[in-house]
XYZ file of C-alpha atoms in Angstrom:
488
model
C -55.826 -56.044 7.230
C -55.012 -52.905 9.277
C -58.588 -51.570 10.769
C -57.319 -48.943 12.784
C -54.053 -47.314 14.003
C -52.867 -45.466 17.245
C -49.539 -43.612 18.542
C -48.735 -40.904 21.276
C -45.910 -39.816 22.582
C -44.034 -40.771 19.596
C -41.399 -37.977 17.806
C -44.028 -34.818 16.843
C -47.163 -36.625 17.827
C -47.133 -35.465 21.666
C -50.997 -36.119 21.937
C -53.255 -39.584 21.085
C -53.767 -40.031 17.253
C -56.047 -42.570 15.567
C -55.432 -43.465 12.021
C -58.966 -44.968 11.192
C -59.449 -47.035 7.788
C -62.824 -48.071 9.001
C -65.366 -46.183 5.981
C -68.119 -43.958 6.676
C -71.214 -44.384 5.078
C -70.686 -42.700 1.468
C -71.964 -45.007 -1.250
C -69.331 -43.783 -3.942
C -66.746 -46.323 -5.155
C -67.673 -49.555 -2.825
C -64.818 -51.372 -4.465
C -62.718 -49.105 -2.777
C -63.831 -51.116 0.576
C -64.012 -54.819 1.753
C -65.412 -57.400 4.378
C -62.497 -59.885 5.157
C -64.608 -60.613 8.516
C -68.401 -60.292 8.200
C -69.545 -56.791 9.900
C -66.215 -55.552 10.045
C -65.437 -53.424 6.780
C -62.074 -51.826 6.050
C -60.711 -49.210 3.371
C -58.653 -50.596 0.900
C -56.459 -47.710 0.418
C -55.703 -44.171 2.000
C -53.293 -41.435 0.960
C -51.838 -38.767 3.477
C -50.961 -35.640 2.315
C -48.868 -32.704 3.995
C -45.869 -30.435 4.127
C -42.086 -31.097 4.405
C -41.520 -32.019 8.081
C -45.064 -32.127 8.617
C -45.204 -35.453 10.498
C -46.468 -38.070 7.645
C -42.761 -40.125 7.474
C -43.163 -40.122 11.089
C -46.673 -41.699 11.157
C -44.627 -44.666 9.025
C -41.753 -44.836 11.596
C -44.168 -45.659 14.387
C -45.943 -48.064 12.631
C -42.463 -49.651 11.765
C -40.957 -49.236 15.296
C -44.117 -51.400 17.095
C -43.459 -54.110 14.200
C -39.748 -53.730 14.873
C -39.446 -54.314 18.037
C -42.195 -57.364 17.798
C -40.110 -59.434 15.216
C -36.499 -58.134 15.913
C -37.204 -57.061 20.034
C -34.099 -55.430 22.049
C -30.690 -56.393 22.228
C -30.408 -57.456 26.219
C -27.740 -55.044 26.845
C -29.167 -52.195 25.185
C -32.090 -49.473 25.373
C -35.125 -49.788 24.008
C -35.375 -47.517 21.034
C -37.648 -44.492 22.754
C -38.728 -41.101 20.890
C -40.862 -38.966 22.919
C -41.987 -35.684 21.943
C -38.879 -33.510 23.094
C -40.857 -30.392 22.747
C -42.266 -30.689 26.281
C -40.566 -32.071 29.502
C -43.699 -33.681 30.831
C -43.388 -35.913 27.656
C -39.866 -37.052 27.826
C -41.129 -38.358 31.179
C -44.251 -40.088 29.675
C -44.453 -43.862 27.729
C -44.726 -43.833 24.214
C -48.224 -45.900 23.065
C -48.680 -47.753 19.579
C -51.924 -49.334 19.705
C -52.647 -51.885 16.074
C -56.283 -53.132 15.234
C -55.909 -55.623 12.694
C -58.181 -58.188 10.777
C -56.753 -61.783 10.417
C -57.481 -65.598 10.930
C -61.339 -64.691 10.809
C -61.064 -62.785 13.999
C -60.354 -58.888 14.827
C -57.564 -58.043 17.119
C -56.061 -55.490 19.131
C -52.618 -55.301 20.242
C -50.717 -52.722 21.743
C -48.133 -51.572 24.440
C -46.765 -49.049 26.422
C -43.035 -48.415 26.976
C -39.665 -45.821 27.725
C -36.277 -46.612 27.172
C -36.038 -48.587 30.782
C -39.476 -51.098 30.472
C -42.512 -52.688 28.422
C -44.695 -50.415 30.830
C -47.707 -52.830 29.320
C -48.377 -54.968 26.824
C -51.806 -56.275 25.939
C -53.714 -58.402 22.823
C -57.439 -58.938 22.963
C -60.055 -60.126 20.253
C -62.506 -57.964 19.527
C -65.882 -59.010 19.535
C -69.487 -57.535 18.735
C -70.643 -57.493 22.545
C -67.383 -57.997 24.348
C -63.610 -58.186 24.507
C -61.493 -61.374 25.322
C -58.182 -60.995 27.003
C -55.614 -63.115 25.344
C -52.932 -61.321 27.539
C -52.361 -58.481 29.486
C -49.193 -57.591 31.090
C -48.216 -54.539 33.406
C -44.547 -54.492 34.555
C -45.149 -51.742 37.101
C -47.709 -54.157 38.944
C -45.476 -57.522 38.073
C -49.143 -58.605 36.846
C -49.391 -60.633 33.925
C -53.007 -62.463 33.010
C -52.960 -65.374 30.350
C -55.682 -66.942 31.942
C -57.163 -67.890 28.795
C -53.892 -68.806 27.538
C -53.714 -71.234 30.188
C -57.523 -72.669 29.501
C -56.215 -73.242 25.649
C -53.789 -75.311 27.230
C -54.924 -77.214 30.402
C -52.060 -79.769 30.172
C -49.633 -79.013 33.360
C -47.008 -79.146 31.462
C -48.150 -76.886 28.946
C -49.845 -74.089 31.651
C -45.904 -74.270 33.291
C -44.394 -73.527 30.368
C -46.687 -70.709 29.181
C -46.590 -69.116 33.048
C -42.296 -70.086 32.948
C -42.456 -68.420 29.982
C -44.711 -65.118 31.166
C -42.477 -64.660 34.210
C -39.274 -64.673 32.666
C -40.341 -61.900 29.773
C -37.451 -59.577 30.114
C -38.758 -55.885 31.348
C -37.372 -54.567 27.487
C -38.760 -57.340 25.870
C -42.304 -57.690 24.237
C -43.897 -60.899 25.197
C -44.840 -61.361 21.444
C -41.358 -61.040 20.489
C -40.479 -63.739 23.077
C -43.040 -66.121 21.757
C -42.374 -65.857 18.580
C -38.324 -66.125 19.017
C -38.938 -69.230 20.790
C -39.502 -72.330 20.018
C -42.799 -72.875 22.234
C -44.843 -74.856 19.664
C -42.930 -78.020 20.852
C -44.037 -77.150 24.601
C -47.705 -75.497 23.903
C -50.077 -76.855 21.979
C -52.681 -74.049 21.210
C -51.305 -70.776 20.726
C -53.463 -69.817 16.935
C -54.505 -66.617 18.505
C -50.828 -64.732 19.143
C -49.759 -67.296 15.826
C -52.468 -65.087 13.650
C -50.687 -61.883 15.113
C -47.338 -62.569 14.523
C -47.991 -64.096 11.297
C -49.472 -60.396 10.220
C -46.459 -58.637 11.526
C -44.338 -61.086 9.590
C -45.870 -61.551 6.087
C -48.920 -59.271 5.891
C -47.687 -56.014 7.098
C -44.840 -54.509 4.477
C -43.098 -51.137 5.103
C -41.136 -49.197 2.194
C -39.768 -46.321 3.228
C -38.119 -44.050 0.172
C -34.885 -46.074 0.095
C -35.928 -49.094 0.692
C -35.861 -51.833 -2.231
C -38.279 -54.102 -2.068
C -38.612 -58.039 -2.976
C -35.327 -57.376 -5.343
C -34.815 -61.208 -5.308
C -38.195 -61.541 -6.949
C -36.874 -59.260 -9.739
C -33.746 -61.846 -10.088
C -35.792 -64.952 -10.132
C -37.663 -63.371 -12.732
C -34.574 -63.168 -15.176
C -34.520 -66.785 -15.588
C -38.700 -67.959 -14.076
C -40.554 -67.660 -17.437
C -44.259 -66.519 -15.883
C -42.257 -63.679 -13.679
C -40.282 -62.783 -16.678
C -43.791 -62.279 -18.715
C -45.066 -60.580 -15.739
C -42.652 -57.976 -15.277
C -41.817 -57.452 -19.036
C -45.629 -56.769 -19.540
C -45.642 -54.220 -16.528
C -42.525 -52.453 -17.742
C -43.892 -51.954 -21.264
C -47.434 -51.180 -19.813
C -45.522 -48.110 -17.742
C -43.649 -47.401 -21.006
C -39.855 -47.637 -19.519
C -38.285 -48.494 -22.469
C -37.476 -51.990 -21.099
C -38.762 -54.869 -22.814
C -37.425 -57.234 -20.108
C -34.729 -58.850 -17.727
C -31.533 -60.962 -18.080
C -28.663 -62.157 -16.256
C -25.476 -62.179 -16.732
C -22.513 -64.262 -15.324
C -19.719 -62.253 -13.493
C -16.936 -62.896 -11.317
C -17.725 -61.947 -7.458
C -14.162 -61.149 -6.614
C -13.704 -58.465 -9.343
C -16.744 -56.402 -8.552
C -14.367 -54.276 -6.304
C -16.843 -55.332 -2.951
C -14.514 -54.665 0.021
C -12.909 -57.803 1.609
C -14.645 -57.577 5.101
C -17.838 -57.315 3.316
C -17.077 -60.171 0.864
C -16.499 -62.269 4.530
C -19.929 -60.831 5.629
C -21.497 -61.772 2.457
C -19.939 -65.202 2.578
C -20.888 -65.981 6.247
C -24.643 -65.143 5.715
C -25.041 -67.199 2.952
C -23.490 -70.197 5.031
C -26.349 -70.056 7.671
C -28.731 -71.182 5.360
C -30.315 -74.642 5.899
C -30.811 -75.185 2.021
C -27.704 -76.754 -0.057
C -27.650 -73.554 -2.715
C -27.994 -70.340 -0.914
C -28.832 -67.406 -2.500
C -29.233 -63.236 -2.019
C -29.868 -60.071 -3.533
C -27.290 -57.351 -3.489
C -26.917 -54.081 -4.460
C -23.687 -52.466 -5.157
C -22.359 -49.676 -7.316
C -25.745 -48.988 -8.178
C -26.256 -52.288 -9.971
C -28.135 -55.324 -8.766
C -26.431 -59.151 -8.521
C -28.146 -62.367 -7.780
C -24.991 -63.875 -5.209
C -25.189 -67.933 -4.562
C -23.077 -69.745 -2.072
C -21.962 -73.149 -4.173
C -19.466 -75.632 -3.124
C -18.260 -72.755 -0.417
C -17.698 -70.230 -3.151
C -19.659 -67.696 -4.467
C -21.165 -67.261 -7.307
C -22.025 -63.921 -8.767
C -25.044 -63.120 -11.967
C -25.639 -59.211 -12.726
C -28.984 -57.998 -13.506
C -29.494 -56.639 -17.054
C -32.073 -54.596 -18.822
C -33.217 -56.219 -21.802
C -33.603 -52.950 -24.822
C -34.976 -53.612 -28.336
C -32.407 -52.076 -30.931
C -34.488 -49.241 -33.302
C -32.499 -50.224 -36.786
C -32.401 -54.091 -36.345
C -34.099 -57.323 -34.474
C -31.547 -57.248 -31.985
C -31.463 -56.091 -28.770
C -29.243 -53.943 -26.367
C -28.047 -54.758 -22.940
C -27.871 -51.609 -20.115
C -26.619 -52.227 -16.445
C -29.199 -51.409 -13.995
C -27.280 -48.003 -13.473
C -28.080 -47.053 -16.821
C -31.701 -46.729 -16.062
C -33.657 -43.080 -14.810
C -34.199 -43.341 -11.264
C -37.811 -43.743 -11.901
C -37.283 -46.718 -13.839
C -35.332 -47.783 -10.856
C -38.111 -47.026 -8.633
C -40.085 -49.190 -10.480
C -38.766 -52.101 -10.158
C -39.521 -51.749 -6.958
C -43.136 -51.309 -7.316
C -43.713 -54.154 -9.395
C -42.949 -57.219 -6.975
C -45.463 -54.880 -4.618
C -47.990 -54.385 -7.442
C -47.995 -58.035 -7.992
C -48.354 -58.919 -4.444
C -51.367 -56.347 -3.713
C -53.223 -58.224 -6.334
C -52.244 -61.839 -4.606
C -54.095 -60.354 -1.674
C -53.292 -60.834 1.574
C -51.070 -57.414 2.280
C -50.686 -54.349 4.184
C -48.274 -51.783 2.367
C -47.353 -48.690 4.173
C -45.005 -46.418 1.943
C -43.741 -43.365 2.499
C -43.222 -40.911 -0.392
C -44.686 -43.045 -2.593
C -43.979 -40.714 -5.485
C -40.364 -40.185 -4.504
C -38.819 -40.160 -8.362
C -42.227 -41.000 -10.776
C -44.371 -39.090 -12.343
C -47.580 -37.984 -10.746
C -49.184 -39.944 -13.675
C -47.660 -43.374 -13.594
C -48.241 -43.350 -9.347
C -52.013 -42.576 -10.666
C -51.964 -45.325 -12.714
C -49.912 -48.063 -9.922
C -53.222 -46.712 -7.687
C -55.875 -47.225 -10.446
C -54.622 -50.814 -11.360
C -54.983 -52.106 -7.659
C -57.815 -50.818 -7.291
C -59.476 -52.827 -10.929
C -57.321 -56.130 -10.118
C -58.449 -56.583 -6.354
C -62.201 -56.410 -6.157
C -61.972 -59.828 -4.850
C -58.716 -59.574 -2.446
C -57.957 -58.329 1.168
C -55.019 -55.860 0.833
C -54.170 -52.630 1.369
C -52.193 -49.165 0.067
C -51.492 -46.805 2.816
C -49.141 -44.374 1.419
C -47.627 -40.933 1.852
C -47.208 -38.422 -0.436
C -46.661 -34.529 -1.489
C -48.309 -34.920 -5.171
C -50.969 -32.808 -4.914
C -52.273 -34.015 -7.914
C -53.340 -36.767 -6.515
C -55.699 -35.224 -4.077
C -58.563 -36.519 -6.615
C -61.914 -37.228 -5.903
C -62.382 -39.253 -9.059
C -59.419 -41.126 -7.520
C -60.239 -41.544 -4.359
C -63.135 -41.417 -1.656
C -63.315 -38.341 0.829
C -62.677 -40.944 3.607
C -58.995 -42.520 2.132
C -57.883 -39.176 2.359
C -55.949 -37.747 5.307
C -54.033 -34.525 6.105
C -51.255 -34.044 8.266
C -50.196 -30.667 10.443
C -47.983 -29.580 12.497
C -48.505 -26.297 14.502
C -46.351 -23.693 16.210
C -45.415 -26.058 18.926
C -43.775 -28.410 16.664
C -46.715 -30.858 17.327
C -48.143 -33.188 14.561
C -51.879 -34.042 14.719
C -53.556 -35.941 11.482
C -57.368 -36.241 10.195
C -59.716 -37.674 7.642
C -61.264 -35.229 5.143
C -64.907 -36.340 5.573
C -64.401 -35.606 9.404
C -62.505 -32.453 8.966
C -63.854 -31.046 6.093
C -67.720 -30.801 4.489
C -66.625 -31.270 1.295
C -69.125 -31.824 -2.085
C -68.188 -35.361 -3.966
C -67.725 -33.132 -6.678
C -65.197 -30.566 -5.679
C -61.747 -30.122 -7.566
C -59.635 -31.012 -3.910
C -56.020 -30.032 -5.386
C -56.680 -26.185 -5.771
C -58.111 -25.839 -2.466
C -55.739 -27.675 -0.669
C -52.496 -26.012 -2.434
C -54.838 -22.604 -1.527
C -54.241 -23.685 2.368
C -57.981 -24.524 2.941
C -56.899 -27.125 4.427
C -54.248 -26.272 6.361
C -51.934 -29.128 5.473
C -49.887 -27.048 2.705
C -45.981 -25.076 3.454
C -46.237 -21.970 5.637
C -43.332 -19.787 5.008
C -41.963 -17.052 7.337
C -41.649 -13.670 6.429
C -38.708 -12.751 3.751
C -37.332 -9.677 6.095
C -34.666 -11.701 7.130
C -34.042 -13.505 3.611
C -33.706 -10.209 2.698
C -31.398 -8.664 4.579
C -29.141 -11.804 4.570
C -29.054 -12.123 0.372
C -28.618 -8.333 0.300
C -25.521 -8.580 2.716
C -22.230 -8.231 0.495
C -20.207 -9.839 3.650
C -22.914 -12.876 3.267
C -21.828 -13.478 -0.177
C -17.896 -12.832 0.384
C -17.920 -15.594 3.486
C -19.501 -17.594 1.182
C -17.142 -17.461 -1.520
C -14.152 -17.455 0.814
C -15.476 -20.813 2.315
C -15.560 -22.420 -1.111
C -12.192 -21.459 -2.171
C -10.388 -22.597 1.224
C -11.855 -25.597 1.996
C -10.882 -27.560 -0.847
C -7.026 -27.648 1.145
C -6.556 -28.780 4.761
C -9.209 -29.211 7.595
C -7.360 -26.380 9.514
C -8.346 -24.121 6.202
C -12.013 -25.282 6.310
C -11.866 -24.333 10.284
C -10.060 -21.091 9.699
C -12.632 -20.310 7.098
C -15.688 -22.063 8.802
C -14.644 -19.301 11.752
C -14.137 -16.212 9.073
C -17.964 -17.037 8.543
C -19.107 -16.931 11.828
C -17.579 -13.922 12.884
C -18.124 -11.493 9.848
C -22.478 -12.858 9.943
């Protein structure tokens, strides 16, 4: 579980920000906390609210980039990805920091790093402890120090302390050293390594980022066309949300006639083939619609995912393609492969926008059942949002609820409402905070110069002439584009 989160130096956070799930010591709604280790508690859940281009899908793209560039590292020819606050000079010259404290394998960890476009500046993971910290590793490029002292006591063998010191020398300066243990195969060389193990595995399987776009688990969605418990599953969740859709079925259809260009049919066709098993198999979306693709015999093999609709007059039903369905239905199917896996436990889920095309009351009610179906289960819902409807004390407690700002400067800064605020248990949150009370809501400009723009007759005729020329040639739309600039 995620215990605490840290970034500067990172797009519009120029200045150190923690992200703390760690409760305070309110007594309301203990479900909404756990104990995975003994003494360390955790919040289950937190929501942050804020304005357009406040900062919040930011806060997600850091927490992505440090688990990025653990599992998938840099390319050795390339850059390492690097936003800096470009706001401020002195920043553009400064590292970025993302700093994780995380909960797994029993133990608490830190792990964090330092880094520009050029180096790994540092790198560091320690275990936490009540009355000390351990060093696992600690690297600092400038210095060409790197300690895994204790790495080398897990593993006194000579051969094994060469490797692990072969292998902490010859860390590229853009590389993480996590990335390079887990992208090689050291396990055959080293035999006690559970510590970094316990981090990677979180990066890998525990920690799951959606952003708005993203789909998630779609092959679990496929599987459950023809798996009888997922098809139950899912059929009871999409009645429960009241969709319409009783269910999920597949149908056969022939790969080369889906109109998928030829290059990407090759690309398709060559993934497939790299998998070890004898029947490989994918999700893909195209033209809106979802297909379960398998690689059999060296051809593939194409199913299309249908919506299963009860008929009103008769005891039949009524099959819809995928791009049939409301984009909230869409959006749902989504959800439910990461409703069912909140309740397996076991999970971090960051998602941004969560309520990007539902209704304020069905995201209520995706919050509500976590929270009754994982009493007993370490996972977590860290999520974004705009709804201020949601801003609920009967929903939440004061400290799962965070607001994001951005000032004059352009510079994003976040905090919990219990710190922030003195707030009752009882107040109504959504009025005050769509009042600007706290600070987190749209500030508009002045409408003098909406007003003198809309009121300007040559605005409108540029306007109009645009429209009517650019539908010929792209010297029309650059004639017109400049018959704008010079009559504003």
């Amino acid at each position: 579980m995620l215990q605490q989160f840290i970034v500067e130096n990172f797009l519009s956070f120029r200045n150190r920000e923690t992200f703390s799930l760690l409760p305070n010591k309110g007594t309301l709604k203990k479900e909404h906390k756990t104990e995975p280790i003994k003494g360390q508690w955790v919040l289950k859940s937190a929501a942050m609210f804020g304005a357009n281009a406040g900062g919040k899908s930011n806060f997600v793209k850091a927490i992505e980039l440090g688990k990025r560039l653990v599992l998938r590292g840099t390319r050795t020819d390339d850059l390492i990805d690097f936003y800096p606050f470009r706001l401020s000079s002195e920043n553009k010259k400064r590292d970025t920091t993302i700093i994780y404290h995380i909960l797994c394998g029993n133990k608490k960890y830190e792990y964090g790093f330092s880094y520009n476009s050029e180096q790994i500046s540092s790198e560091w993971l320690k275990q936490i402890n009540k009355n000390s910290d351990c060093v696992i590793f600690q690297r600092e490029t400038k210095k060409s120090e790197f300690e895994i002292s204790y790495l080398l006591k897990l593993n006194p063998k000579e051969e094994e302390s060469q490797f692990l010191s072969f292998l902490a020398k010859a860390t590229p300066q853009k590389q993480l050293f996590l990335h390079e243990v887990m992208s090689r195969n050291i396990h055959e060389n080293v035999s006690n390594i559970k510590d970094l193990d316990a981090v990677i595995d979180w990066f890998v399987n525990s920690l799951k980022i959606i952003f708005p776009d993203t789909p998630y688990k779609q092959g679990v969605l496929l599987k459950a066309a023809d798996d009888n418990d997922l098809k139950r599953g899912f059929g009871a969740l999409l009645r429960y949300f009241n969709t319409g859709v009783d269910g999920v079925k597949l149908i056969d259809v022939q790969f080369e006639k889906l109109g998928i260009p030829h290059d990407l049919q090759r690309a398709i066709k060559t993934d497939l083939s790299k998998s070890n098993t004898d029947e490989a198999f994918g999700a893909l979306r195209f033209d809106d619609n979802l297909y379960l693709i398998n690689l059999i015999d060296g051809e593939i093999r194409a199913k299309k995912l249908m919506t299963v609709h009860k008929k009103m007059d008769e005891a039949d039903i009524e099959l819809f393609s995928l791009g049939d369905e409301s984009d909230g239905t869409k959006r749902l199917f989504d959800y439910i492969p990461l409703i069912l896996d909140l309740i397996q436990g076991g999970k971090v889920f960051i998602v941004d926008e969560m309520e990007r095309s539902l209704h304020p009351s069905l995201i209520k009610q995706i919050i509500l059942l976590f929270y009754k179906h994982s009493k007993d289960v370490s996972s977590q819902l860290i999520f974004t949002t705009h709804e201020s409807s949601l801003m609920d004390q009967k929903i939440f407690r004061r400290d799962e609820i965070w607001l994001m700002k951005k000032d004059n400067n352009g510079i994003s800064s976040f905090g919990r409402m219990d710190n922030l605020y003195n707030v009752r248990f009882d107040k109504m949150l959504q009025n005050s905070y769509l009042n600007g009370e706290y600070g987190a809501t749209p500030i508009f400009e002045t409408e003098e110069e909406i007003n003198k723009l809309f009121s300007s007759f040559k605005f409108f005729a540029s306007l109009s002439s645009f429209q009517t020329l650019s539908s010929g040639s792209n010297i029309i739309k650059s004639v017109s584009l400049s018959i704008i600039l010079r009559q504003l």
